[in-house]
Amino acid sequence: GTDPAQAPDRTEEMMSVVDTTWPPAEIRRADPFLLRRGGGGGKRVSSASALRGEVTAAQIDAAEAAMREMGQVPLFSLRPGDAALDAALEARGYTVVDPVWIYARATTELAELDKGASPERVSLTAWEPLAIQREIWAAGGIGPARLEVMTRATCPKTSLIGRYDNSPGGTAYLGIDGDIAMLHALEVAPEVRGRGMGRAMMIDAARWARDHGARELAVVVTRANTGGNALYRALGMAQVGTYHYRQGS
C-alpha cells in the first residue's frame, strides 16, 4: 500500500522501546553492532543493529560469526541512516525480509476514541496471561518462545484479554519504557474478526497506558499486514519510524 502519513523519523528511539518491552534473551555489544540472542522468539529479538554508520567488511564478518555461534542465522535490522550497511549486505547476497512501519499516537487522544456500538467490547488486564489467551496466541502462531519474551520483560507490563459480548475476543501484550507504551502480539479471535475488537482493544490499551504514566502508545507492524496497517491508520496513528531486515543464509 501507500506510505502512511509520516511524522519526523523516530526509529532509533522506538527501537530502544522495542528492546525494553520485547527483550532479547541477551544483548551483546560487539562494536559497531548490538547483537541480540533471541531464544527462538522471532526476528525482533534475534537481529543485529549498527550503533553507528561506518561499518567495515571485517566487522560484518565478525558479527556474522558471532550470530552463528549463538545458533542463529545472520540477521541484521536496518534503520534509516544504514544505507551503506544495507548495500554491503545486499552485495553479500542478503535478502530483504519483513519491512515494517512503527506507528504512535498520544494515549490521551486514543483513550478518548469511541469503541463503537454494541455488542459490548471490553478488555480486562492480567499478568500473567490466562490459558485462553495462550490458546488465542497459539492459534495465531505466537507460541511459547514469544510468551517467554513477554515473561522476560522487566518493565511495567500487562496483558489484555479482549471480550466480545461476554466471550473471549482477543489478546495482546503491553509494556512501558519511560513514557512510551508499546503494544505487541495483538491477536483477535477468528470468530470475531472484522467486528471492531482490535480497535476496542487498542483504545483500552491506550487507557491502561495513560493510567500508568505513558504519554504515547506505539506499535510495530509488518508492511505486509494489511489489516494491522488499516487498523492503526484508522485510529489516527502516525508513522514515526521504519526498518527492515536483511537475512543471510
mmCIF file of C-alpha atoms in Angstrom:
data_model
loop_
_atom_site.group_PDB
_atom_site.id
_atom_site.type_symbol
_atom_site.label_atom_id
_atom_site.label_comp_id
_atom_site.label_asym_id
_atom_site.label_seq_id
_atom_site.Cartn_x
_atom_site.Cartn_y
_atom_site.Cartn_z
ATOM 1 C CA GLY A 1 0.000 0.000 0.000
ATOM 2 C CA THR A 2 0.930 3.661 0.001
ATOM 3 C CA ASP A 3 3.100 5.062 2.747
ATOM 4 C CA PRO A 4 1.085 6.302 5.724
ATOM 5 C CA ALA A 5 1.153 9.896 6.967
ATOM 6 C CA GLN A 6 4.716 10.416 8.091
ATOM 7 C CA ALA A 7 5.882 12.258 11.176
ATOM 8 C CA PRO A 8 9.576 13.069 11.876
ATOM 9 C CA ASP A 9 11.620 9.869 11.995
ATOM 10 C CA ARG A 10 11.989 8.417 15.497
ATOM 11 C CA THR A 11 13.115 4.921 14.557
ATOM 12 C CA GLU A 12 16.106 4.795 16.942
ATOM 13 C CA GLU A 13 14.033 5.997 19.907
ATOM 14 C CA MET A 14 11.293 3.458 19.145
ATOM 15 C CA MET A 15 13.741 0.577 18.658
ATOM 16 C CA SER A 16 15.068 1.251 22.150
ATOM 17 C CA VAL A 17 11.467 0.900 23.389
ATOM 18 C CA VAL A 18 11.233 -2.412 21.488
ATOM 19 C CA ASP A 19 14.375 -3.733 23.239
ATOM 20 C CA THR A 20 12.882 -2.854 26.649
ATOM 21 C CA THR A 21 9.299 -4.011 26.123
ATOM 22 C CA TRP A 22 10.110 -7.047 23.928
ATOM 23 C CA PRO A 23 13.551 -8.022 25.214
ATOM 24 C CA PRO A 24 16.034 -10.491 23.714
ATOM 25 C CA ALA A 25 17.428 -13.258 25.913
ATOM 26 C CA GLU A 26 20.766 -11.443 25.706
ATOM 27 C CA ILE A 27 22.225 -8.303 24.108
ATOM 28 C CA ARG A 28 25.939 -8.303 23.323
ATOM 29 C CA ARG A 29 27.836 -5.227 22.286
ATOM 30 C CA ALA A 30 30.326 -6.011 19.520
ATOM 31 C CA ASP A 31 31.299 -2.645 18.058
ATOM 32 C CA PRO A 32 29.830 -1.285 15.903
ATOM 33 C CA PHE A 33 26.929 -3.720 16.419
ATOM 34 C CA LEU A 34 24.457 -4.692 19.087
ATOM 35 C CA LEU A 35 23.884 -8.446 18.763
ATOM 36 C CA ARG A 36 20.672 -9.987 20.090
ATOM 37 C CA ARG A 37 20.177 -13.606 21.079
ATOM 38 C CA GLY A 38 16.501 -14.392 20.687
ATOM 39 C CA GLY A 39 15.990 -17.906 22.006
ATOM 40 C CA GLY A 40 13.555 -18.606 19.171
ATOM 41 C CA GLY A 41 11.437 -15.535 19.927
ATOM 42 C CA GLY A 42 11.441 -14.149 16.388
ATOM 43 C CA LYS A 43 13.388 -11.644 14.281
ATOM 44 C CA ARG A 44 12.867 -8.660 16.550
ATOM 45 C CA VAL A 45 14.870 -10.289 19.346
ATOM 46 C CA SER A 46 17.392 -12.060 17.118
ATOM 47 C CA SER A 47 18.752 -9.310 14.847
ATOM 48 C CA ALA A 48 21.944 -7.260 14.942
ATOM 49 C CA SER A 49 21.785 -3.487 14.565
ATOM 50 C CA ALA A 50 24.531 -0.957 13.898
ATOM 51 C CA LEU A 51 25.308 1.631 16.577
ATOM 52 C CA ARG A 52 26.881 3.935 14.002
ATOM 53 C CA GLY A 53 27.042 4.352 10.249
ATOM 54 C CA GLU A 54 30.578 3.331 9.281
ATOM 55 C CA VAL A 55 30.911 -0.449 9.159
ATOM 56 C CA THR A 56 33.833 -2.409 7.676
ATOM 57 C CA ALA A 57 33.732 -5.778 5.916
ATOM 58 C CA ALA A 58 35.742 -7.299 8.775
ATOM 59 C CA GLN A 59 33.176 -6.041 11.306
ATOM 60 C CA ILE A 60 30.345 -7.620 9.301
ATOM 61 C CA ASP A 61 32.363 -10.875 9.169
ATOM 62 C CA ALA A 62 32.766 -10.788 12.957
ATOM 63 C CA ALA A 63 29.061 -10.103 13.532
ATOM 64 C CA GLU A 64 28.100 -12.994 11.211
ATOM 65 C CA ALA A 65 30.433 -15.354 13.076
ATOM 66 C CA ALA A 66 29.059 -14.244 16.465
ATOM 67 C CA MET A 67 25.449 -14.785 15.352
ATOM 68 C CA ARG A 68 26.268 -18.260 14.055
ATOM 69 C CA GLU A 69 27.999 -19.004 17.339
ATOM 70 C CA MET A 70 24.723 -18.042 19.096
ATOM 71 C CA GLY A 71 22.971 -20.633 16.926
ATOM 72 C CA GLN A 72 21.261 -18.030 14.741
ATOM 73 C CA VAL A 73 21.195 -17.333 11.016
ATOM 74 C CA PRO A 74 22.877 -13.941 10.408
ATOM 75 C CA LEU A 75 20.148 -11.303 10.513
ATOM 76 C CA PHE A 76 20.540 -7.523 10.512
ATOM 77 C CA SER A 77 17.968 -4.832 11.336
ATOM 78 C CA LEU A 78 18.397 -1.852 9.000
ATOM 79 C CA ARG A 79 17.122 1.571 10.045
ATOM 80 C CA PRO A 80 17.145 4.974 8.319
ATOM 81 C CA GLY A 81 20.811 6.005 8.090
ATOM 82 C CA ASP A 82 22.037 2.437 7.469
ATOM 83 C CA ALA A 83 22.165 2.767 3.663
ATOM 84 C CA ALA A 84 25.869 1.834 3.394
ATOM 85 C CA LEU A 85 25.433 -1.274 5.559
ATOM 86 C CA ASP A 86 22.264 -2.166 3.635
ATOM 87 C CA ALA A 87 24.188 -2.021 0.345
ATOM 88 C CA ALA A 88 27.092 -4.049 1.772
ATOM 89 C CA LEU A 89 24.709 -6.798 2.936
ATOM 90 C CA GLU A 90 22.900 -6.782 -0.407
ATOM 91 C CA ALA A 91 26.267 -7.309 -2.122
ATOM 92 C CA ARG A 92 26.809 -10.341 0.159
ATOM 93 C CA GLY A 93 23.542 -11.881 -1.052
ATOM 94 C CA TYR A 94 21.392 -10.985 1.953
ATOM 95 C CA THR A 95 17.670 -10.821 1.194
ATOM 96 C CA VAL A 96 15.229 -8.199 2.450
ATOM 97 C CA VAL A 97 12.688 -9.624 4.914
ATOM 98 C CA ASP A 98 9.674 -8.104 6.661
ATOM 99 C CA PRO A 99 9.849 -4.329 6.090
ATOM 100 C CA VAL A 100 7.917 -2.740 8.958
ATOM 101 C CA TRP A 101 6.327 0.514 9.999
ATOM 102 C CA ILE A 102 6.232 1.940 13.513
ATOM 103 C CA TYR A 103 3.123 3.899 14.478
ATOM 104 C CA ALA A 104 2.381 6.088 17.508
ATOM 105 C CA ARG A 105 -0.276 8.402 18.879
ATOM 106 C CA ALA A 106 -0.824 10.205 22.185
ATOM 107 C CA THR A 107 -2.504 7.947 24.749
ATOM 108 C CA THR A 108 -4.890 10.747 25.786
ATOM 109 C CA GLU A 109 -6.145 11.051 22.190
ATOM 110 C CA LEU A 110 -6.522 7.304 21.637
ATOM 111 C CA ALA A 111 -8.167 6.798 25.028
ATOM 112 C CA GLU A 112 -10.986 9.185 24.102
ATOM 113 C CA LEU A 113 -11.943 7.452 20.849
ATOM 114 C CA ASP A 114 -15.313 5.738 20.594
ATOM 115 C CA LYS A 115 -15.244 1.948 20.742
ATOM 116 C CA GLY A 116 -18.340 1.686 18.586
ATOM 117 C CA ALA A 117 -21.876 0.469 19.150
ATOM 118 C CA SER A 118 -22.905 -2.728 20.936
ATOM 119 C CA PRO A 119 -22.361 -5.650 21.329
ATOM 120 C CA GLU A 120 -20.034 -4.799 24.133
ATOM 121 C CA ARG A 121 -16.293 -4.951 23.550
ATOM 122 C CA VAL A 122 -14.217 -4.650 26.682
ATOM 123 C CA SER A 123 -10.667 -5.535 27.716
ATOM 124 C CA LEU A 124 -9.544 -6.824 31.080
ATOM 125 C CA THR A 125 -5.910 -6.692 32.165
ATOM 126 C CA ALA A 126 -3.978 -9.533 33.764
ATOM 127 C CA TRP A 127 -0.463 -10.632 34.439
ATOM 128 C CA GLU A 128 0.214 -13.437 33.898
ATOM 129 C CA PRO A 129 -1.761 -14.258 30.742
ATOM 130 C CA LEU A 130 -4.617 -16.730 31.189
ATOM 131 C CA ALA A 131 -4.893 -20.106 29.445
ATOM 132 C CA ILE A 132 -7.491 -18.773 26.971
ATOM 133 C CA GLN A 133 -5.064 -16.008 25.927
ATOM 134 C CA ARG A 134 -2.300 -18.537 25.374
ATOM 135 C CA GLU A 135 -4.722 -20.527 23.191
ATOM 136 C CA ILE A 136 -5.646 -17.477 21.077
ATOM 137 C CA TRP A 137 -1.957 -16.584 20.695
ATOM 138 C CA ALA A 138 -1.025 -20.166 19.782
ATOM 139 C CA ALA A 139 -3.744 -20.238 17.111
ATOM 140 C CA GLY A 140 -2.173 -17.093 15.634
ATOM 141 C CA GLY A 141 1.332 -18.567 15.610
ATOM 142 C CA ILE A 142 2.532 -16.863 18.790
ATOM 143 C CA GLY A 143 3.995 -19.797 20.700
ATOM 144 C CA PRO A 144 5.971 -20.453 23.898
ATOM 145 C CA ALA A 145 9.194 -18.728 22.746
ATOM 146 C CA ARG A 146 7.347 -15.442 22.213
ATOM 147 C CA LEU A 147 5.476 -15.819 25.510
ATOM 148 C CA GLU A 148 8.924 -16.213 27.063
ATOM 149 C CA VAL A 149 9.863 -12.791 25.625
ATOM 150 C CA MET A 150 6.871 -11.251 27.445
ATOM 151 C CA THR A 151 7.776 -13.030 30.679
ATOM 152 C CA ARG A 152 11.378 -11.786 30.416
ATOM 153 C CA ALA A 153 10.408 -8.112 30.234
ATOM 154 C CA THR A 154 11.130 -6.281 33.488
ATOM 155 C CA CYS A 155 9.324 -3.058 32.512
ATOM 156 C CA PRO A 156 5.791 -2.146 33.684
ATOM 157 C CA LYS A 157 3.630 -4.528 31.648
ATOM 158 C CA THR A 158 0.274 -6.244 31.341
ATOM 159 C CA SER A 159 -1.680 -8.459 29.015
ATOM 160 C CA LEU A 160 -5.082 -7.517 27.630
ATOM 161 C CA ILE A 161 -7.935 -10.000 27.409
ATOM 162 C CA GLY A 162 -10.417 -8.760 24.833
ATOM 163 C CA ARG A 163 -14.015 -9.757 25.458
ATOM 164 C CA TYR A 164 -16.708 -9.598 22.791
ATOM 165 C CA ASP A 165 -20.263 -9.951 24.021
ATOM 166 C CA ASN A 166 -19.048 -11.861 27.116
ATOM 167 C CA SER A 167 -16.878 -14.288 25.108
ATOM 168 C CA PRO A 168 -13.074 -14.210 24.663
ATOM 169 C CA GLY A 169 -12.372 -11.944 21.705
ATOM 170 C CA GLY A 170 -8.638 -11.355 21.616
ATOM 171 C CA THR A 171 -5.356 -10.938 23.428
ATOM 172 C CA ALA A 172 -2.388 -8.560 23.429
ATOM 173 C CA TYR A 173 0.717 -7.719 25.448
ATOM 174 C CA LEU A 174 1.694 -4.200 26.507
ATOM 175 C CA GLY A 175 4.903 -2.822 28.029
ATOM 176 C CA ILE A 176 6.077 0.664 29.007
ATOM 177 C CA ASP A 177 9.539 2.195 28.561
ATOM 178 C CA GLY A 178 9.803 5.692 30.020
ATOM 179 C CA ASP A 179 6.689 7.488 28.788
ATOM 180 C CA ILE A 180 6.120 5.301 25.714
ATOM 181 C CA ALA A 181 3.920 2.207 25.844
ATOM 182 C CA MET A 182 4.297 -0.390 23.107
ATOM 183 C CA LEU A 183 1.682 -2.974 22.222
ATOM 184 C CA HIS A 184 2.850 -6.334 20.872
ATOM 185 C CA ALA A 185 1.220 -9.597 19.803
ATOM 186 C CA LEU A 186 -2.293 -8.288 19.200
ATOM 187 C CA GLU A 187 -4.342 -11.312 18.165
ATOM 188 C CA VAL A 188 -8.092 -11.188 17.580
ATOM 189 C CA ALA A 189 -10.006 -14.480 17.820
ATOM 190 C CA PRO A 190 -11.021 -15.647 14.306
ATOM 191 C CA GLU A 191 -14.731 -15.779 15.132
ATOM 192 C CA VAL A 192 -14.925 -12.046 15.973
ATOM 193 C CA ARG A 193 -12.608 -10.605 13.309
ATOM 194 C CA GLY A 194 -13.975 -7.629 11.414
ATOM 195 C CA ARG A 195 -16.230 -6.616 14.307
ATOM 196 C CA GLY A 196 -14.182 -3.848 15.891
ATOM 197 C CA MET A 197 -12.428 -5.970 18.518
ATOM 198 C CA GLY A 198 -8.918 -4.849 17.540
ATOM 199 C CA ARG A 199 -9.949 -1.201 17.621
ATOM 200 C CA ALA A 200 -11.592 -1.592 21.030
ATOM 201 C CA MET A 201 -8.507 -3.344 22.427
ATOM 202 C CA MET A 202 -6.211 -0.586 21.141
ATOM 203 C CA ILE A 203 -8.370 2.042 22.833
ATOM 204 C CA ASP A 204 -8.350 0.034 26.074
ATOM 205 C CA ALA A 205 -4.573 -0.388 25.753
ATOM 206 C CA ALA A 206 -4.223 3.402 25.465
ATOM 207 C CA ARG A 207 -6.355 3.872 28.587
ATOM 208 C CA TRP A 208 -4.214 1.441 30.589
ATOM 209 C CA ALA A 209 -1.035 3.070 29.264
ATOM 210 C CA ARG A 210 -2.286 6.576 30.071
ATOM 211 C CA ASP A 211 -3.256 5.494 33.593
ATOM 212 C CA HIS A 212 0.273 4.092 34.058
ATOM 213 C CA GLY A 213 2.064 7.262 33.011
ATOM 214 C CA ALA A 214 2.655 6.661 29.304
ATOM 215 C CA ARG A 215 2.300 9.664 27.014
ATOM 216 C CA GLU A 216 2.211 7.657 23.782
ATOM 217 C CA LEU A 217 1.117 4.245 22.540
ATOM 218 C CA ALA A 218 3.244 2.717 19.774
ATOM 219 C CA VAL A 219 3.054 -0.426 17.650
ATOM 220 C CA VAL A 220 5.387 -2.146 15.182
ATOM 221 C CA VAL A 221 3.731 -3.887 12.223
ATOM 222 C CA THR A 222 4.986 -5.517 9.026
ATOM 223 C CA ARG A 223 4.048 -3.683 5.836
ATOM 224 C CA ALA A 224 2.517 -6.945 4.572
ATOM 225 C CA ASN A 225 -0.024 -6.960 7.425
ATOM 226 C CA THR A 226 -2.723 -5.017 5.604
ATOM 227 C CA GLY A 227 -5.301 -5.491 8.361
ATOM 228 C CA GLY A 228 -2.960 -4.202 11.053
ATOM 229 C CA ASN A 229 -1.887 -1.197 8.991
ATOM 230 C CA ALA A 230 -5.503 -0.311 8.214
ATOM 231 C CA LEU A 231 -6.423 -0.549 11.898
ATOM 232 C CA TYR A 232 -3.601 1.687 13.141
ATOM 233 C CA ARG A 233 -4.200 4.302 10.444
ATOM 234 C CA ALA A 234 -7.936 4.293 11.178
ATOM 235 C CA LEU A 235 -7.013 5.037 14.808
ATOM 236 C CA GLY A 236 -5.174 8.164 13.623
ATOM 237 C CA MET A 237 -1.728 6.807 14.467
ATOM 238 C CA ALA A 238 1.172 8.390 12.565
ATOM 239 C CA GLN A 239 4.140 6.562 11.061
ATOM 240 C CA VAL A 240 7.122 7.543 13.223
ATOM 241 C CA GLY A 241 9.681 5.031 12.014
ATOM 242 C CA THR A 242 10.547 2.235 9.625
ATOM 243 C CA TYR A 243 13.066 -0.568 9.341
ATOM 244 C CA HIS A 244 13.620 -3.832 7.502
ATOM 245 C CA TYR A 245 15.714 -6.919 7.970
ATOM 246 C CA ARG A 246 18.341 -8.493 5.777
ATOM 247 C CA GLN A 247 18.796 -12.209 6.302
ATOM 248 C CA GLY A 248 21.824 -14.274 5.352
ATOM 249 C CA SER A 249 21.932 -17.968 4.583
#
